[in-house]
mmCIF file of C-alpha atoms in Angstrom:
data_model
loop_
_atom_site.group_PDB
_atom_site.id
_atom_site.type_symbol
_atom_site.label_atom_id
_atom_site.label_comp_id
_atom_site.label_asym_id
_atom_site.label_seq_id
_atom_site.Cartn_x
_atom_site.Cartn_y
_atom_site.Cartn_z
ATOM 1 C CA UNK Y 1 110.441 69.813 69.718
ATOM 2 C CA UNK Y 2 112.008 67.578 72.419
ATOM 3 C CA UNK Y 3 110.566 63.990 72.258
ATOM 4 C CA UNK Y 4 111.130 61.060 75.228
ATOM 5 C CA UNK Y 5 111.458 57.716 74.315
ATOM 6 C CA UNK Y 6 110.896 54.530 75.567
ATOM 7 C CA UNK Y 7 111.913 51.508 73.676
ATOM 8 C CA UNK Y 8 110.488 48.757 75.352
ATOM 9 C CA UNK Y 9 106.146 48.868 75.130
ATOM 10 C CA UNK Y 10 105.569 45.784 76.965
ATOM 11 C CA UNK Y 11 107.763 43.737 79.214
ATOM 12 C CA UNK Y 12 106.698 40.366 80.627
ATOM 13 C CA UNK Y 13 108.982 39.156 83.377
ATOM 14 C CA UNK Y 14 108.944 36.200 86.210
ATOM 15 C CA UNK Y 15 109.450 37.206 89.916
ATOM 16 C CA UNK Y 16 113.151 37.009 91.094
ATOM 17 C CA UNK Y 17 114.043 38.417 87.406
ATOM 18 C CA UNK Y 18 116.117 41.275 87.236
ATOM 19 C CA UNK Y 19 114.530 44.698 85.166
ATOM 20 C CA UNK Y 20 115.688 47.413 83.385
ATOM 21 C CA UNK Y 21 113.448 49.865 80.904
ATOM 22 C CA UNK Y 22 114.936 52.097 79.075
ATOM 23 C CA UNK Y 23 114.118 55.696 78.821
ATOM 24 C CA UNK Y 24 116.004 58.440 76.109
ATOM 25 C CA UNK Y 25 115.453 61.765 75.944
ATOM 26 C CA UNK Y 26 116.304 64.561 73.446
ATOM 27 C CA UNK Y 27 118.914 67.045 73.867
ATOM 28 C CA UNK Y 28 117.054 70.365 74.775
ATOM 29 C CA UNK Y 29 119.509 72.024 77.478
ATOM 30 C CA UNK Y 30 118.674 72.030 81.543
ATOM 31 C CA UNK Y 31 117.049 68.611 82.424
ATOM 32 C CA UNK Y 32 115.472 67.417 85.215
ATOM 33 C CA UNK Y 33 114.675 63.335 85.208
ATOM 34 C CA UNK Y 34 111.847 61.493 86.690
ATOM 35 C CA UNK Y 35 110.075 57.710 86.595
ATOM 36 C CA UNK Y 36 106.453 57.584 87.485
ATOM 37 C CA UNK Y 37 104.307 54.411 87.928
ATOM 38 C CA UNK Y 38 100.434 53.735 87.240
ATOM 39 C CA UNK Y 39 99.498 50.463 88.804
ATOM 40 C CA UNK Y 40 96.224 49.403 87.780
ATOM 41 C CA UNK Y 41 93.054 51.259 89.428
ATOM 42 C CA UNK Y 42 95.463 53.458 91.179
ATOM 43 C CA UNK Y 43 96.747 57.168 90.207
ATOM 44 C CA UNK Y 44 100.385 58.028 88.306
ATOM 45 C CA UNK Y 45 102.748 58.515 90.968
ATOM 46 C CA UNK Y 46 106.177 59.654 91.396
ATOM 47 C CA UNK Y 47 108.677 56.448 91.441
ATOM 48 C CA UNK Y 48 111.691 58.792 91.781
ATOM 49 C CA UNK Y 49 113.375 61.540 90.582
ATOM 50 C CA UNK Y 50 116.770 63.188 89.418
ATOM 51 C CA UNK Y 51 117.475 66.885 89.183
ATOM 52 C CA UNK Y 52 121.290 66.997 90.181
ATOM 53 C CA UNK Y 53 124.079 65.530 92.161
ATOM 54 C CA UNK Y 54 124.821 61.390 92.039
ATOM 55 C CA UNK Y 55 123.524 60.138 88.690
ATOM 56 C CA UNK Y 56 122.663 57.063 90.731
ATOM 57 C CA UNK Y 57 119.126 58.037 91.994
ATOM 58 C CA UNK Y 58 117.374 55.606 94.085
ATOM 59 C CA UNK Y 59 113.055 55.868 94.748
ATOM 60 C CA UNK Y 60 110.728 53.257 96.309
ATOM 61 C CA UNK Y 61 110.394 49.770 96.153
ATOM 62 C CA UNK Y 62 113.369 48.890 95.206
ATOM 63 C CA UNK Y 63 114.128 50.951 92.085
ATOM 64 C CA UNK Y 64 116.766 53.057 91.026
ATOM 65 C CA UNK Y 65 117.944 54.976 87.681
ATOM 66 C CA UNK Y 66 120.812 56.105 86.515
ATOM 67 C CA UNK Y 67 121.414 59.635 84.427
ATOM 68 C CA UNK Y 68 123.606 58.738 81.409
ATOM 69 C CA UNK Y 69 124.198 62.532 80.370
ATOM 70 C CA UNK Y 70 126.476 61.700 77.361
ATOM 71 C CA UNK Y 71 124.047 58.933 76.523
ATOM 72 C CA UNK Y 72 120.541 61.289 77.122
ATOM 73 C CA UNK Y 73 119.406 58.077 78.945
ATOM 74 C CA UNK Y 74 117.457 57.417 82.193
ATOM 75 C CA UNK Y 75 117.002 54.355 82.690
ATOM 76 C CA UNK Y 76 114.940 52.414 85.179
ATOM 77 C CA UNK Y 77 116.315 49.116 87.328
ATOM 78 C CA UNK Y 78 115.513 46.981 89.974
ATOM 79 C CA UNK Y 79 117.468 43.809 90.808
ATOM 80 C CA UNK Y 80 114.651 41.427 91.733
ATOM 81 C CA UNK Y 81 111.313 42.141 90.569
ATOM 82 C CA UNK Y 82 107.624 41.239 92.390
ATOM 83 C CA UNK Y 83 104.412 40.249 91.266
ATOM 84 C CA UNK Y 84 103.282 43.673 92.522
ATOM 85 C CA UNK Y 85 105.657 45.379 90.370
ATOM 86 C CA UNK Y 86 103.156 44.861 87.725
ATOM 87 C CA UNK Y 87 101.967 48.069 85.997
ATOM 88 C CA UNK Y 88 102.931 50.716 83.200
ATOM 89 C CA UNK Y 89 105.650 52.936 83.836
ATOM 90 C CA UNK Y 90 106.259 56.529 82.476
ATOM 91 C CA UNK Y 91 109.865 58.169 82.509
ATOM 92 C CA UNK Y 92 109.490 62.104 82.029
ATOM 93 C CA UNK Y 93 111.740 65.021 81.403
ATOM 94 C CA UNK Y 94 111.040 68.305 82.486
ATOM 95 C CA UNK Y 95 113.221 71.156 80.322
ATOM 96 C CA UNK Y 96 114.537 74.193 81.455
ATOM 97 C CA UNK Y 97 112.634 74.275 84.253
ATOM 98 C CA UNK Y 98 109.689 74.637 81.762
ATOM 99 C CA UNK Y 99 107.136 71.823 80.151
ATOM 100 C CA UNK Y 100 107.215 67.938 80.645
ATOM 101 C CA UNK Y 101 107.795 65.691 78.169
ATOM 102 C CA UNK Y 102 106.616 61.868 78.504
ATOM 103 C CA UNK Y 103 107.303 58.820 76.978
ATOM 104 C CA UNK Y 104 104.874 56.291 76.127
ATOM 105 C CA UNK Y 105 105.121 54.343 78.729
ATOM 106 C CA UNK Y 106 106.305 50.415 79.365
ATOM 107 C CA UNK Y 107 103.367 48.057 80.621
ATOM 108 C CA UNK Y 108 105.192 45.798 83.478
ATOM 109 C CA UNK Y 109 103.858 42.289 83.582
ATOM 110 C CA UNK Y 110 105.908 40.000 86.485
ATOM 111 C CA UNK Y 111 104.764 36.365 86.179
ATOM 112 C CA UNK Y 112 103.972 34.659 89.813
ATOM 113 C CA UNK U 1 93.262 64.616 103.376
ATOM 114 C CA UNK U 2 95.437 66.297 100.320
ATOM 115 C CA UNK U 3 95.509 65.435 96.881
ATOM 116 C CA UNK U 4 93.678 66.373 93.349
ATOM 117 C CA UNK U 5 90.067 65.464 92.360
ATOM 118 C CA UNK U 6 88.566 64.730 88.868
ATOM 119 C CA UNK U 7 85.238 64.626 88.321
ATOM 120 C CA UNK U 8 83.358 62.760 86.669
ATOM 121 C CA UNK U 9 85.271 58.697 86.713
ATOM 122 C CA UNK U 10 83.725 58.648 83.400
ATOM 123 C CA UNK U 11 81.677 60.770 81.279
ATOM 124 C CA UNK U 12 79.235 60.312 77.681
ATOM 125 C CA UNK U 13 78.860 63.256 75.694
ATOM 126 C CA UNK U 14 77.151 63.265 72.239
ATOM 127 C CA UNK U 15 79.317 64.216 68.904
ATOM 128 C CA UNK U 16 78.675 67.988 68.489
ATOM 129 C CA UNK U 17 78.677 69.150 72.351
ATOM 130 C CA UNK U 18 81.031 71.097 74.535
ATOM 131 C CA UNK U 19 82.017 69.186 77.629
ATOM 132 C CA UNK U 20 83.542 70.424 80.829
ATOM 133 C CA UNK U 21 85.914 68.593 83.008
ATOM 134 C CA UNK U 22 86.428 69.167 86.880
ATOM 135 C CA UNK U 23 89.967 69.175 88.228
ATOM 136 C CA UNK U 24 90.284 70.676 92.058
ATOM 137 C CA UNK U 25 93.886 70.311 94.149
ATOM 138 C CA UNK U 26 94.293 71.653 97.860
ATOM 139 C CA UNK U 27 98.004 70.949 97.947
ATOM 140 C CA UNK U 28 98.145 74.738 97.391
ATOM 141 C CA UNK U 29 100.184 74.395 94.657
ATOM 142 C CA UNK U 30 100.932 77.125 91.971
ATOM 143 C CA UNK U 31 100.758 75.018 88.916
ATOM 144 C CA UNK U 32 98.510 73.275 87.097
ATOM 145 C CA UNK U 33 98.089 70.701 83.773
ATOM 146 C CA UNK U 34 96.009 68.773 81.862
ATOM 147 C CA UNK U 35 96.822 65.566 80.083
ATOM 148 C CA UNK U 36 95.751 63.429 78.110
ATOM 149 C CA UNK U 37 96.520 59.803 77.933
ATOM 150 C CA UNK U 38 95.836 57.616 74.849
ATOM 151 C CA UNK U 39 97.059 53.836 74.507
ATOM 152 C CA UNK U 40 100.487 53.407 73.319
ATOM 153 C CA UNK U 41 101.367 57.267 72.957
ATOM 154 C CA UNK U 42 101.644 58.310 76.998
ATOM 155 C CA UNK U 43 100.665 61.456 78.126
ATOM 156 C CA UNK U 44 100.149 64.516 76.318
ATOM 157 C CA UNK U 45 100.337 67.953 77.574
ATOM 158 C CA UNK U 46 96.938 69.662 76.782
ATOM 159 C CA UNK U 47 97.442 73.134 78.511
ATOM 160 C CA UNK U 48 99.186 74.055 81.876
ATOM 161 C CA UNK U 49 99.022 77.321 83.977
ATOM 162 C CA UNK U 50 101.611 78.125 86.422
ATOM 163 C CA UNK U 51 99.773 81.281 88.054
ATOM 164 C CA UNK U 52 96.403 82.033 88.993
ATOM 165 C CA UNK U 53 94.733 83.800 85.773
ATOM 166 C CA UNK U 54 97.770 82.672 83.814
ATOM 167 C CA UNK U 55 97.865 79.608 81.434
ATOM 168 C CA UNK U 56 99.795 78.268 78.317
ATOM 169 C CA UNK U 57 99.094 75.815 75.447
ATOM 170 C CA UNK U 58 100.805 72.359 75.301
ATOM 171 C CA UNK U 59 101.467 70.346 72.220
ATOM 172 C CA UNK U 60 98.001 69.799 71.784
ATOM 173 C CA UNK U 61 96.101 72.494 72.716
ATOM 174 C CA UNK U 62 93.597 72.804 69.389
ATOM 175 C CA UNK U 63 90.194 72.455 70.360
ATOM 176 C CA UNK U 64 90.370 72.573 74.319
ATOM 177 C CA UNK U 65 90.006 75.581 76.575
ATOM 178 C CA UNK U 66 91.093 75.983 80.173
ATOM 179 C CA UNK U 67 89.969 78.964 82.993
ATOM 180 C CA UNK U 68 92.265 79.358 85.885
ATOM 181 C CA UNK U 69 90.796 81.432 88.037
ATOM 182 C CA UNK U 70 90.898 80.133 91.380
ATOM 183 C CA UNK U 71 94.833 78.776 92.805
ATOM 184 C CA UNK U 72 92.706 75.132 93.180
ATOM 185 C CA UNK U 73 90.861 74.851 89.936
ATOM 186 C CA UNK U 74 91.404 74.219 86.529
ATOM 187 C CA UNK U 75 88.620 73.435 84.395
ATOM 188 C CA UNK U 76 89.343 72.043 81.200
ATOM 189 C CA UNK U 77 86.752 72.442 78.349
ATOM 190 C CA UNK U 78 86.454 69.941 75.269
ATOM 191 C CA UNK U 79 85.239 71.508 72.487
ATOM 192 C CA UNK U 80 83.112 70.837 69.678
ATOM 193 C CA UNK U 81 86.126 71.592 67.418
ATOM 194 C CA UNK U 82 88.199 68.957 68.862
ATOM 195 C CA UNK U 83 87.948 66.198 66.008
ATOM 196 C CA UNK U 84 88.876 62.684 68.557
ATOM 197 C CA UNK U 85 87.996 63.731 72.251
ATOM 198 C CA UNK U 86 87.474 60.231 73.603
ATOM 199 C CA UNK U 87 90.227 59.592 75.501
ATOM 200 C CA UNK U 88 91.396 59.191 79.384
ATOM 201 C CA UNK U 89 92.572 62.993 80.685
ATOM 202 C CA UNK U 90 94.328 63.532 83.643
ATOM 203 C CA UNK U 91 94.922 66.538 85.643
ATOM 204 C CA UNK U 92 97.853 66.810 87.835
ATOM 205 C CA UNK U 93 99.728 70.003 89.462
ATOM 206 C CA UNK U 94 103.120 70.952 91.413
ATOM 207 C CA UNK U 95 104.864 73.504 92.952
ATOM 208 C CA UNK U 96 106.414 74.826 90.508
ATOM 209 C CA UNK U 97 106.945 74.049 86.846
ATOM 210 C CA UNK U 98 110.010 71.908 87.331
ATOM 211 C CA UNK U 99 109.057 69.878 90.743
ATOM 212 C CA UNK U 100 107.047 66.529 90.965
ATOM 213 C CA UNK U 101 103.527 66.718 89.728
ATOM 214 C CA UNK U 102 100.774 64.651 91.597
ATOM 215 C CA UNK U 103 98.218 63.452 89.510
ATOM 216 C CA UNK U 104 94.518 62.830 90.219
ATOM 217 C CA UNK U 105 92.173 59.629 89.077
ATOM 218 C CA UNK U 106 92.025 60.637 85.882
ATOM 219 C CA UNK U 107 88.139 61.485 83.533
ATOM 220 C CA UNK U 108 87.535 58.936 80.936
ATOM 221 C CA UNK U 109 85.160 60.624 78.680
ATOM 222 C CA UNK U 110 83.397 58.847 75.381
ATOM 223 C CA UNK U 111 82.280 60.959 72.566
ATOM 224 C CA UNK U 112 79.223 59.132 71.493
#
């Protein structure tokens, strides 16, 4: 079965620091990428996305990802993070244009 | 205003009964899936129907059931036979299988 991992459970950061959670994925043929982000009280929602084309995606706030394809890696960046950035972030991995897989998420927690 | 609806926030059921949750999208979207979140082990994919009167299991599909028979609802039933059913479940839905899925507030219900 194809399995997503995230390494990194909980990450405690100050503001200004820089961020990057990692995200790997098994191999399991046609993959499309995405980050999604829970802040608390508030519904999962789409960070960003890859499905083809630069491996340097870029979504909102401030994030980006890159696709690693020899590596099976997604992982998630942002330069400068803000005390809003706090919150748990999923990647997923849709296969063949089939099921999701998630990972277990990464609890964000930026220090004022 | 578009977007997915769970009902109940949060729902007590004694050990022993059936239990139905309420999931209802008009972002007239084709598919459908339910989740279900536990701490430390990110979503899981419960069932998922891409079609009207059309759905498959997930990974962890043994004691729910699911009725798609309207394009905007997917009920999911927890069943007596399912041995730990408190937990958070979400319901989300997309396009298609392989696009972004939207996610609504999410059920929280407590087997008593």
């Amino acid at each position: 079965a194809q399995s997503v991992s995230q390494h990194n459970h909980h990450v405690i950061l100050s503001e200004a620091a820089s961020l990057e959670l990692g995200c790997n994925y098994s191999y399991g043929g046609t993959v499309n990428l995405f980050w999604y982000v829970q802040y608390p009280g508030q519904h999962l929602q789409l960070l960003l996305k890859y499905f083809s084309g630069d491996p340097l995606v870029k979504g909102i706030k401030g994030f980006e990802a890159e696709f690693i394809k020899s590596k099976f890696s997604f992982n998630l960046r942002k330069p400068s993070v803000q005390w809003s950035d706090t919150a748990e972030y999923f990647c997923a991995v849709n296969y063949n244009f089939n099921k999701f897989y998630f990972g277990s998420g990464t609890k964000l927690n930026v220090k004022p | 205003d578009g977007g997915i609806t769970q009902s109940p926030k949060y729902l007590f059921r004694k050990e022993g009964q059936n239990v139905t949750l309420s999931c209802e999208q008009n972002l007239n979207h084709d598919a459908m899936y339910w989740y279900r979140q536990d701490p430390g082990q990110g979503l899981r994919l419960i069932y998922y129907s891409q079609i009207v009167n059309d759905f498959q299991k997930g990974d962890i599909a043994e004691g729910y059931s699911v009725s798609r028979e309207k394009k905007e609802s997917f009920p999911l039933t927890v069943t007596s036979a399912q041995k730990n059913p408190t937990a958070f479940y979400l319901c989300a839905s997309s396009g298609g299988l392989s696009d972004t899925q939207y996610f609504g507030p999410g059920t929280r219900l407590t087997v008593l």
